[in-house]
PDB file of C-alpha atoms and ligand atoms in Angstrom:
ATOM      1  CA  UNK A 192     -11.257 -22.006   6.743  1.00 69.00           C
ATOM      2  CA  UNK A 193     -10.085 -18.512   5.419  1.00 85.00           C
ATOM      3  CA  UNK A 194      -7.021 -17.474   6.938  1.00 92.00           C
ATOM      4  CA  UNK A 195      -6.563 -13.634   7.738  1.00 96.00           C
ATOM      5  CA  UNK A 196      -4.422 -11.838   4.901  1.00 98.00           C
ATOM      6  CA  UNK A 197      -2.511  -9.963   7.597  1.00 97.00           C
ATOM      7  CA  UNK A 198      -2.185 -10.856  11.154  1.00 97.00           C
ATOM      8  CA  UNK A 199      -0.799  -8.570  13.139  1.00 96.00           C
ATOM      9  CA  UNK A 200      -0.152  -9.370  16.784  1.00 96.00           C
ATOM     10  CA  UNK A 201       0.997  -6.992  19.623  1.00 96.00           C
ATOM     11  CA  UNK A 202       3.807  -5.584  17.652  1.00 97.00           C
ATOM     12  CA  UNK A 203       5.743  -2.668  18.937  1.00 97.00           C
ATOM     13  CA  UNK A 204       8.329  -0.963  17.804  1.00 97.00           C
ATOM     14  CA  UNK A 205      10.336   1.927  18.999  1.00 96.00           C
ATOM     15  CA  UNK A 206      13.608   4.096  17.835  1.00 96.00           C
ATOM     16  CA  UNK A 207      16.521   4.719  20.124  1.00 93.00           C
ATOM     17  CA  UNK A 208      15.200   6.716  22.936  1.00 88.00           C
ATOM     18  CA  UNK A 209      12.011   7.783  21.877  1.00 90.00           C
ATOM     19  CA  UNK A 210       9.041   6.843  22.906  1.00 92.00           C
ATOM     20  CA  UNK A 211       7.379   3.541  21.228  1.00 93.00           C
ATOM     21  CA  UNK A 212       6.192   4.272  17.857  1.00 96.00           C
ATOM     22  CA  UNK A 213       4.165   1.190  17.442  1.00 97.00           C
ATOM     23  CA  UNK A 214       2.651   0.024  21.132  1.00 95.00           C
ATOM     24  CA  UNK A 215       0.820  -3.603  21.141  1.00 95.00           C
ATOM     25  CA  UNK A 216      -0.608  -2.664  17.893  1.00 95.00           C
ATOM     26  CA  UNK A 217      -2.757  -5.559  16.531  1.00 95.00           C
ATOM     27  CA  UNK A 218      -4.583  -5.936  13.565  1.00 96.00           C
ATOM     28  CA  UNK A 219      -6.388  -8.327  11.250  1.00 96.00           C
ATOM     29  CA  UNK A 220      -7.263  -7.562   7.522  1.00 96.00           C
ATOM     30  CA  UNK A 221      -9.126 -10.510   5.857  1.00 97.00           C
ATOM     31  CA  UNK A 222      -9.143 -11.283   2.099  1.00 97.00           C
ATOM     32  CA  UNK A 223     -10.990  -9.060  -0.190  1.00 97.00           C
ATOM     33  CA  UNK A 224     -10.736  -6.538   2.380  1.00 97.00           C
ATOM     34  CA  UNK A 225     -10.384  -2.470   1.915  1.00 97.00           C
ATOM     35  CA  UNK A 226      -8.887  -1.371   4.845  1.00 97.00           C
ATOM     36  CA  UNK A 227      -7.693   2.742   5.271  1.00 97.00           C
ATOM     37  CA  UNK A 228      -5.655   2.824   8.571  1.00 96.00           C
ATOM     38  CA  UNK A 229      -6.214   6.436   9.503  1.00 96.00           C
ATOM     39  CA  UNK A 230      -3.764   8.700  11.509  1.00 95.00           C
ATOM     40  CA  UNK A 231      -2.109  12.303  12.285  1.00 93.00           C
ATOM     41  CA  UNK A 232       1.553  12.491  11.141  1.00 93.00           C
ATOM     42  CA  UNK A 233       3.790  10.690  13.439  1.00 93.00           C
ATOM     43  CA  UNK A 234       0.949   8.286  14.773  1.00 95.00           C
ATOM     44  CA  UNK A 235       3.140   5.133  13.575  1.00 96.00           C
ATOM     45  CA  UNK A 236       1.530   4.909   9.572  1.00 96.00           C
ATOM     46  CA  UNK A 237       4.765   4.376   8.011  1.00 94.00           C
ATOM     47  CA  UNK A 238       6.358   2.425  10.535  1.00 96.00           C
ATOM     48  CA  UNK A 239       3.280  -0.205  10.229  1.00 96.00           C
ATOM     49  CA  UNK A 240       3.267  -0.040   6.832  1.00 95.00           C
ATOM     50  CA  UNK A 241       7.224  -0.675   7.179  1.00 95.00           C
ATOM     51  CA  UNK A 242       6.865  -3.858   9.014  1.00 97.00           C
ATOM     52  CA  UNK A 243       4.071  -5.057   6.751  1.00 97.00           C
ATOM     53  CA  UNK A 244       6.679  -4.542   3.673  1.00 96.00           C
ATOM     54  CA  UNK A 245       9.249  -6.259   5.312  1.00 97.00           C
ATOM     55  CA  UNK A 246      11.505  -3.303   5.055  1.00 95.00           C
ATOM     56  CA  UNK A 247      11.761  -3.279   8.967  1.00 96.00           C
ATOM     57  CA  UNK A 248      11.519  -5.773  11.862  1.00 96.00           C
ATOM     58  CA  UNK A 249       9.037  -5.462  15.477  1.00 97.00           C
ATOM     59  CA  UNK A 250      10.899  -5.789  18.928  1.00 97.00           C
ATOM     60  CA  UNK A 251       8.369  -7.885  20.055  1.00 97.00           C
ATOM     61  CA  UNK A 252       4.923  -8.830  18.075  1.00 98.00           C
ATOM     62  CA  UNK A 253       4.350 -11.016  14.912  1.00 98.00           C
ATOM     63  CA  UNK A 254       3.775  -9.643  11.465  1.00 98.00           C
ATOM     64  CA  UNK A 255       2.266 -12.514   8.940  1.00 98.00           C
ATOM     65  CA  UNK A 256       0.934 -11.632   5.628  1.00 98.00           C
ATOM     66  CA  UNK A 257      -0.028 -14.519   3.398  1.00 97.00           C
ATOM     67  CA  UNK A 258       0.776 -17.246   5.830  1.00 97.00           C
ATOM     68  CA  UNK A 259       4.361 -15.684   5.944  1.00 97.00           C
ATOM     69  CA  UNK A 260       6.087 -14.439   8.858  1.00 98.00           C
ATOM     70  CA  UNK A 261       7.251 -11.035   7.463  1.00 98.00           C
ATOM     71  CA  UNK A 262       9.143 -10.106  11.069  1.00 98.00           C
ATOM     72  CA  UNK A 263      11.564 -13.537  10.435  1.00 97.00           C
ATOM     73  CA  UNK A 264      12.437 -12.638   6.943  1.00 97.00           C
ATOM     74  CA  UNK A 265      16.345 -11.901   5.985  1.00 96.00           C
ATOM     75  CA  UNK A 266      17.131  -9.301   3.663  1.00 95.00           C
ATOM     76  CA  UNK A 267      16.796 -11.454   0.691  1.00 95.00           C
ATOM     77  CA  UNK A 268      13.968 -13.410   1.466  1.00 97.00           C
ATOM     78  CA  UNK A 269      12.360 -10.426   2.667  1.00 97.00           C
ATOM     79  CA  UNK A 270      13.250  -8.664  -1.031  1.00 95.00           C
ATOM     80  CA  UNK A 271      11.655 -11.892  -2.335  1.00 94.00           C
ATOM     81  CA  UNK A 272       8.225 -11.705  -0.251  1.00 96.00           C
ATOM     82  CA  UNK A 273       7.782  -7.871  -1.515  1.00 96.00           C
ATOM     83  CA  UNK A 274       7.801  -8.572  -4.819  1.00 93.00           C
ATOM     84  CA  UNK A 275       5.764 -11.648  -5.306  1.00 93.00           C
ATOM     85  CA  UNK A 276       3.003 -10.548  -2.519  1.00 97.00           C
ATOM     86  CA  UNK A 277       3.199  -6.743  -1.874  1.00 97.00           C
ATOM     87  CA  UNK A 278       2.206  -3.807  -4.185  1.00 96.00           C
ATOM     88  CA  UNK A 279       2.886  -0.210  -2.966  1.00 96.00           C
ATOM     89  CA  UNK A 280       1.761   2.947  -4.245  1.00 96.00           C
ATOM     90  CA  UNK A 281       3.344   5.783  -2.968  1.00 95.00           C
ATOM     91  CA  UNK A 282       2.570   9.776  -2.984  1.00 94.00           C
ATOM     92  CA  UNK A 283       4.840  10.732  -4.994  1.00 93.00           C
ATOM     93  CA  UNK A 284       4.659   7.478  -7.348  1.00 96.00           C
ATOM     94  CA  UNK A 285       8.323   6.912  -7.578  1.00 96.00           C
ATOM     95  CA  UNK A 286       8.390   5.792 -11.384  1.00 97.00           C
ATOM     96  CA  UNK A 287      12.285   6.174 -12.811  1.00 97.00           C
ATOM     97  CA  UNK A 288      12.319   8.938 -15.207  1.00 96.00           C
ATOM     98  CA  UNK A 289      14.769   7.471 -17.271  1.00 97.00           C
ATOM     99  CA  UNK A 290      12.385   4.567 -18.079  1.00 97.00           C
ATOM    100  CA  UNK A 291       9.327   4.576 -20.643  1.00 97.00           C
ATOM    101  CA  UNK A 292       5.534   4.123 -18.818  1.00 98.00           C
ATOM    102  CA  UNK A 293       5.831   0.604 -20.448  1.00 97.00           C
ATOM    103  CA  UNK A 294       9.449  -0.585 -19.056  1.00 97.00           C
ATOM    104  CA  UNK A 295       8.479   1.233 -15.724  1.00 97.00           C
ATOM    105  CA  UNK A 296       5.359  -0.971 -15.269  1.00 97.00           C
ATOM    106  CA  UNK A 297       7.029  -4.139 -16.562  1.00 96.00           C
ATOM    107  CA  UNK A 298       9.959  -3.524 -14.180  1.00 94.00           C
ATOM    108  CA  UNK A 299       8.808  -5.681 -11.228  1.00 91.00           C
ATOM    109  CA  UNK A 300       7.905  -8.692 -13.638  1.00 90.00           C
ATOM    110  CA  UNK A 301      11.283  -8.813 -14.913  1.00 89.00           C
ATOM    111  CA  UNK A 302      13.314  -8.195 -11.335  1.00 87.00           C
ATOM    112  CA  UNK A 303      11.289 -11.274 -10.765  1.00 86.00           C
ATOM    113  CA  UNK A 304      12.944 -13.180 -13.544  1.00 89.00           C
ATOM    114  CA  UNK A 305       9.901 -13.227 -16.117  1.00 90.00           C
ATOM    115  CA  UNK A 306      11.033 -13.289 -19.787  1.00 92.00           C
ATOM    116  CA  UNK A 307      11.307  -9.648 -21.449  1.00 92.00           C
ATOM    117  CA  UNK A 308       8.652 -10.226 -23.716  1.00 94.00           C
ATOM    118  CA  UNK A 309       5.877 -11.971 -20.751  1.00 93.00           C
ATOM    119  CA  UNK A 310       6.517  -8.833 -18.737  1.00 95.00           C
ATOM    120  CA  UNK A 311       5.867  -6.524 -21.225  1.00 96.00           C
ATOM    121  CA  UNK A 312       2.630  -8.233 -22.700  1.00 96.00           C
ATOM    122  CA  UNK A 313       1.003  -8.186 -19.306  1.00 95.00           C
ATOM    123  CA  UNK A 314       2.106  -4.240 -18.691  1.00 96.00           C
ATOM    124  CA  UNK A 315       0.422  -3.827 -21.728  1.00 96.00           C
ATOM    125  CA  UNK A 316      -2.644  -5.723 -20.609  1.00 95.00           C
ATOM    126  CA  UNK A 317      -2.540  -3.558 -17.412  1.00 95.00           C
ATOM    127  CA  UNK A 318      -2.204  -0.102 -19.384  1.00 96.00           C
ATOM    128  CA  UNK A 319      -5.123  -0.941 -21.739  1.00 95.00           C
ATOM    129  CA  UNK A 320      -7.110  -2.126 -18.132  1.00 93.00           C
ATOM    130  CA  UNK A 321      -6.239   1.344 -16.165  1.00 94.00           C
ATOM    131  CA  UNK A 322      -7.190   3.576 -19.436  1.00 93.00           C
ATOM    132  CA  UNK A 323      -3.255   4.325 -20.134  1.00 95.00           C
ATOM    133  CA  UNK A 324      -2.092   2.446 -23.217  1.00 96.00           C
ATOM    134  CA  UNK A 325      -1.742   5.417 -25.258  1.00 97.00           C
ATOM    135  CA  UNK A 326       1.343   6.584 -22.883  1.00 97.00           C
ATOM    136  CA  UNK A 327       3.227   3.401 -23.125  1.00 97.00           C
ATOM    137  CA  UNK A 328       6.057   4.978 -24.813  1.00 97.00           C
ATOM    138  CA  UNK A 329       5.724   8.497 -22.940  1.00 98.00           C
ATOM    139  CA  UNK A 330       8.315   8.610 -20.107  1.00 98.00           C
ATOM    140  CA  UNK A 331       6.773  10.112 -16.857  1.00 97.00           C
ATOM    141  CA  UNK A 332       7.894  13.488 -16.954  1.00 96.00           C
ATOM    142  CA  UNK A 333       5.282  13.989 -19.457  1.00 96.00           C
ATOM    143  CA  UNK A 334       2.435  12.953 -17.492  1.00 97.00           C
ATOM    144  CA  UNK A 335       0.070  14.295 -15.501  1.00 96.00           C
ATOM    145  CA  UNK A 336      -0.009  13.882 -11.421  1.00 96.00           C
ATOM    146  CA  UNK A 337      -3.003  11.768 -11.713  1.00 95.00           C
ATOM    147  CA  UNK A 338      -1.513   9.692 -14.950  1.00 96.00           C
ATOM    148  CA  UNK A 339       1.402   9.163 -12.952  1.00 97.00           C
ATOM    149  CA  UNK A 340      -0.237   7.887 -10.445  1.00 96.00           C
ATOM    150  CA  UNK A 341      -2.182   5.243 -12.376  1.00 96.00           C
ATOM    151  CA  UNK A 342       1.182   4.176 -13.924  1.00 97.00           C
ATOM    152  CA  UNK A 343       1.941   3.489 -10.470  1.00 97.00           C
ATOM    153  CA  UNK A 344      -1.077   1.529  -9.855  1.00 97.00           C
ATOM    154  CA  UNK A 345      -0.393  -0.843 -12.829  1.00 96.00           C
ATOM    155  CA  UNK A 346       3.578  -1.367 -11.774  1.00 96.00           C
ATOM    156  CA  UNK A 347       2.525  -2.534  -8.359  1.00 96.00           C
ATOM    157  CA  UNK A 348      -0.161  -4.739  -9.897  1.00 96.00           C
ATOM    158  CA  UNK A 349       2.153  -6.324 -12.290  1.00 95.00           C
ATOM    159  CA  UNK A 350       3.208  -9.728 -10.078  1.00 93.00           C
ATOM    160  CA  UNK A 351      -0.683  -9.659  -8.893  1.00 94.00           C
ATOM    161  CA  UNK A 352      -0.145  -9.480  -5.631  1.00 96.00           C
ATOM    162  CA  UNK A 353      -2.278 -10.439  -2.928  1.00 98.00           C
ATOM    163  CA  UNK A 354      -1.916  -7.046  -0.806  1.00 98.00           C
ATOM    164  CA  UNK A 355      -1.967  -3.769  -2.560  1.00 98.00           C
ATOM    165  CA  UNK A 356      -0.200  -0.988  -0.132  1.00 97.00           C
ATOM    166  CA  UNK A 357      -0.960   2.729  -0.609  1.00 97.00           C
ATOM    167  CA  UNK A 358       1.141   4.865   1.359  1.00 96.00           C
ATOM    168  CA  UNK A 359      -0.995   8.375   1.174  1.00 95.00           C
ATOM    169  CA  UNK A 360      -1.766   7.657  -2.858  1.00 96.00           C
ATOM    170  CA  UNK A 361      -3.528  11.209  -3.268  1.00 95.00           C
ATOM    171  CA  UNK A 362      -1.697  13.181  -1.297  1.00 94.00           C
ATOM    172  CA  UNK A 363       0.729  14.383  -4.435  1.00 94.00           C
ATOM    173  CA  UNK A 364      -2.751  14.957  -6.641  1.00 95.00           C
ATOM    174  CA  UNK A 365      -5.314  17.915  -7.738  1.00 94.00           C
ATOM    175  CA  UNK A 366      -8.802  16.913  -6.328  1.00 94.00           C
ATOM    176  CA  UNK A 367     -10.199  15.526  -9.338  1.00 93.00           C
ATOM    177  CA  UNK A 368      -7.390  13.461 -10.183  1.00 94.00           C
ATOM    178  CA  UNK A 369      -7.441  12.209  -6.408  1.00 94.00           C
ATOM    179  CA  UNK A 370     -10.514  11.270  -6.918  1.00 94.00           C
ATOM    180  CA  UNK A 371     -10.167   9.681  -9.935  1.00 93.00           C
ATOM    181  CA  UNK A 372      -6.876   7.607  -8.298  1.00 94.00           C
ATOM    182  CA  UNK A 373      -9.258   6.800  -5.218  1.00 95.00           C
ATOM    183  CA  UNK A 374     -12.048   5.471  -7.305  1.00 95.00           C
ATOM    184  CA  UNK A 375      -9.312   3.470  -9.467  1.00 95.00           C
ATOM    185  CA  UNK A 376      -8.673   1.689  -5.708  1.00 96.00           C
ATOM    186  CA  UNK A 377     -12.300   0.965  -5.083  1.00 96.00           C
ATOM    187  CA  UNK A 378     -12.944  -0.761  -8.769  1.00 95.00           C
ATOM    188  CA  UNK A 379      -9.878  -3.256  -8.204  1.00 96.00           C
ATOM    189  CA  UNK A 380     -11.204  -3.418  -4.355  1.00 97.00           C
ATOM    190  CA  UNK A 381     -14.462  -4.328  -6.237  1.00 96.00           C
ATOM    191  CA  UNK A 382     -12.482  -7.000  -8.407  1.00 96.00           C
ATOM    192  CA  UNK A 383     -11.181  -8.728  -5.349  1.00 96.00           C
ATOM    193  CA  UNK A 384      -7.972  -6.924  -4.661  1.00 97.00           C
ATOM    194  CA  UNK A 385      -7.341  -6.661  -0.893  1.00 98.00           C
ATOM    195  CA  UNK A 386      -6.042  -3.291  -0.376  1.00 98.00           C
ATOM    196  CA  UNK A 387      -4.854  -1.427   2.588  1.00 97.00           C
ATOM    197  CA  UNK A 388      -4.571   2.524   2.233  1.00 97.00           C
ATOM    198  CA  UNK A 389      -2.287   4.450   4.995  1.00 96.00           C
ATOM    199  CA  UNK A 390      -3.626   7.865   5.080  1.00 95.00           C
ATOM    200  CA  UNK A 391      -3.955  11.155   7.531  1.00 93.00           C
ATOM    201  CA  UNK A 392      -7.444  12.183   4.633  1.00 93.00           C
ATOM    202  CA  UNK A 393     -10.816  11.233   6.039  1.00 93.00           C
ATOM    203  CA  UNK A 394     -12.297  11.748   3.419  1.00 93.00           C
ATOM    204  CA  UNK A 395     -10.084   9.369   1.184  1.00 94.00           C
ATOM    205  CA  UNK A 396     -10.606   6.704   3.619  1.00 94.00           C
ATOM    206  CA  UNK A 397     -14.243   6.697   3.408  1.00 93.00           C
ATOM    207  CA  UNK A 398     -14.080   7.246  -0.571  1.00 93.00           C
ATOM    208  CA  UNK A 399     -12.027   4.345  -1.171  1.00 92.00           C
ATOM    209  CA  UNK A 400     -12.059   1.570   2.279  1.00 95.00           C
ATOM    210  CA  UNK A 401     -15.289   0.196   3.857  1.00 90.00           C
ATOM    211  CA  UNK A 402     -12.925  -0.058   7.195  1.00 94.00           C
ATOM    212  CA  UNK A 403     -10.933   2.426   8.631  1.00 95.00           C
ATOM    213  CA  UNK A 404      -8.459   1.742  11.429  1.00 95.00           C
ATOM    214  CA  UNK A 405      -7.470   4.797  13.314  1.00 96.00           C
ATOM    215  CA  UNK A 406      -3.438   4.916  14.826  1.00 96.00           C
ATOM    216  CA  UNK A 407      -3.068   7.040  17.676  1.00 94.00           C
ATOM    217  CA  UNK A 408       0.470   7.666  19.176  1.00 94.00           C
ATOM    218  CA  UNK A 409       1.187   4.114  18.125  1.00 95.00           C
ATOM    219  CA  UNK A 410      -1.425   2.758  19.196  1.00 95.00           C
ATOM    220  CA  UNK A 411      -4.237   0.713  17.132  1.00 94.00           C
ATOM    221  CA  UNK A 412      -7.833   1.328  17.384  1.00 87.00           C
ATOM    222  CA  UNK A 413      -9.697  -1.065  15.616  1.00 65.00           C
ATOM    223  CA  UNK A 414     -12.983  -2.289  14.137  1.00 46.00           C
ATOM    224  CA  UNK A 415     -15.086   1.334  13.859  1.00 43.00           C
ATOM    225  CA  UNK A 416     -16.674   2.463  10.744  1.00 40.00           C
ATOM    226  CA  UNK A 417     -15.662   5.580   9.308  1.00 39.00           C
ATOM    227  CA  UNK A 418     -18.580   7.174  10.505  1.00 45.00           C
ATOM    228  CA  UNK A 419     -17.953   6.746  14.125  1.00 48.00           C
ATOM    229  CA  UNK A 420     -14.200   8.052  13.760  1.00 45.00           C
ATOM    230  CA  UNK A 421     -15.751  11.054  11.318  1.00 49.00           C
ATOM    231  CA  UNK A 422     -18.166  12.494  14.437  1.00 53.00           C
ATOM    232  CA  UNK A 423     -15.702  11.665  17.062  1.00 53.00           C
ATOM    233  CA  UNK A 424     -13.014  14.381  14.586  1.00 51.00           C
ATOM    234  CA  UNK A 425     -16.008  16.439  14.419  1.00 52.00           C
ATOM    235  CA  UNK A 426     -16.158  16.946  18.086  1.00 51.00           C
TER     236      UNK A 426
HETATM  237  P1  ADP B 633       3.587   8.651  10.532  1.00 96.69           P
HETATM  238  O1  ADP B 633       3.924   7.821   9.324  1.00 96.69           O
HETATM  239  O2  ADP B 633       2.200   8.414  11.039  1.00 96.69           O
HETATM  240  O3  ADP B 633       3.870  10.098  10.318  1.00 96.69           O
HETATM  241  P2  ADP B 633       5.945   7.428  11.721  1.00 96.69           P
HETATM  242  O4  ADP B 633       5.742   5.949  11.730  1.00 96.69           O
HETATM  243  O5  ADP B 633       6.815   7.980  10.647  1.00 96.69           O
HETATM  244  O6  ADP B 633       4.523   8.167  11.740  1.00 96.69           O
HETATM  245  O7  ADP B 633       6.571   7.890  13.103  1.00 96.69           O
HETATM  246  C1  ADP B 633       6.109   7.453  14.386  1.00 96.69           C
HETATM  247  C2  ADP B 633       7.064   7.961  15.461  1.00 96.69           C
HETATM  248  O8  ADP B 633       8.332   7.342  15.314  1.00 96.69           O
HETATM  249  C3  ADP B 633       7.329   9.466  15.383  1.00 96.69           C
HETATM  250  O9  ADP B 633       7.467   9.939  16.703  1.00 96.69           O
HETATM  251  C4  ADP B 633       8.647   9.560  14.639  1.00 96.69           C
HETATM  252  O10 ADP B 633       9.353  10.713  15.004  1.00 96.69           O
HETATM  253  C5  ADP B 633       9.373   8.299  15.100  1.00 96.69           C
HETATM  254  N1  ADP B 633      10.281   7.760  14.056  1.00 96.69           N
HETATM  255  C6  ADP B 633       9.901   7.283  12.852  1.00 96.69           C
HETATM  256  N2  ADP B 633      10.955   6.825  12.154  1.00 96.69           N
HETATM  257  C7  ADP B 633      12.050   7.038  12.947  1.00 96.69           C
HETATM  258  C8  ADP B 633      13.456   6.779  12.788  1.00 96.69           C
HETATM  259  N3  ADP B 633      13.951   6.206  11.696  1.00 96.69           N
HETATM  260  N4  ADP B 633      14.274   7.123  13.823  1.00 96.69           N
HETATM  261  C9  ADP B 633      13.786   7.684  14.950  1.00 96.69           C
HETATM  262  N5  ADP B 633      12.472   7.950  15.153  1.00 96.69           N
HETATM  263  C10 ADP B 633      11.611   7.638  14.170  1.00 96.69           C
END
């Protein structure tokens, strides 16, 4: 039987004093999935995506991705679950500057102790497959938004992971190149890629997920299509 991809189970979370920013928040994403989870700012989108990374822990709840129990990890192991089953793309891409489009995408290979020369024949492989191989050598400063972004795309693709994380991924971008960056999701969606997409944009939700979750003050509301959340906005 297929197990879930993520399993998330009454985790909550909360800072200090404040009031809980994730409340019994449960959700399941299966394999193959495109999932947007859809939310105002300070509904509890990065603090889920957070726990999902591993780069936080639930007061109470489970978090398993893969068959691994993310909210037990230590530091290390938790270092070592990101980069062999998580890939995030970020709004503002977060590329190093002082690194080539090439070393930049073969970085996570090789922080995973893959030979110099592996890493970089499967960045190029990636490059020629996203429609960038002719920046390679450019460093990122001389890209566009949109380029930048699909740099981004190929780094967190590089140990094929089996979740692909994108934390707002159009938010930086013009609308065409948003668009183009949201299609780019949809084809490796298409491809088999499980992907989960964090997001306060409708409209990017529906472009790129066939599921969207909505977050409201921490709390999950799950299993409507984006048309039912789109007329309920509308209202
Ligand atoms: P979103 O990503 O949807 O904007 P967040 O997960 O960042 O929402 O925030 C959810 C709630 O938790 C907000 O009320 C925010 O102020 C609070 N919060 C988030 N991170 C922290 C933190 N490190 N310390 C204290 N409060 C935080």
């Amino acid at each position: 039987m297929t197990e879930p991809l993520i399993d998330l189970r009454d985790v909550s979370r909360r800072y200090d004093d404040g009031p809980p920013a994730l409340h019994d928040a449960s959700l399941t994403v299966w394999p193959g999935e495109a999932v947007a989870i859809l939310g105002p700012s300070g509904s509890g989108k990065s603090t889920l995506l957070n726990l999902l990374a591993g780069l936080d822990r639930p007061d109470t709840g489970t978090v398993t991705v893969d068959g691994v129990r993310v909210d037990r990890l230590g530091e290390a192991a938790a270092a070592r679950y990101r980069r062999s089953k998580i890939g995030m793309i970020f709004q503002f891409f977060n590329l190093l500057d002082d690194l080539n489009v090439a070393d930049n995408v073969a970085l996570p290979a090789q922080l995973a102790g893959t030979a110099r020369g592996e890493a970089h024949r499967r960045a190029a492989e990636l490059l020629e497959a996203l429609g960038i191989a002719r920046h390679g050598r450019a460093y990122p400063g001389r890209l566009s938004g949109g380029e930048r972004q699909r740099v981004a795309v190929a780094r967190a693709l590089l140990n094929r992971p089996p979740l692909l994380l994108a934390d707002e991924p159009t938010g930086a971008l013009d609308t065409a190149s948003g668009q183009d960056v949201s299609r780019l999701l949809r084809e490796l969606n298409a491809e088999g890629q499980t992907l989960v997409v964090v997001t306060h944009d409708l409209a990017l939700a529906r472009s790129c997920t066939d599921r969207t979750v909505r977050i409201v003050d921490g709390r999950i509301v799950d299993g409507r299509i984006a048309e039912d959340v789109s007329a309920e906005m509308a209202r």
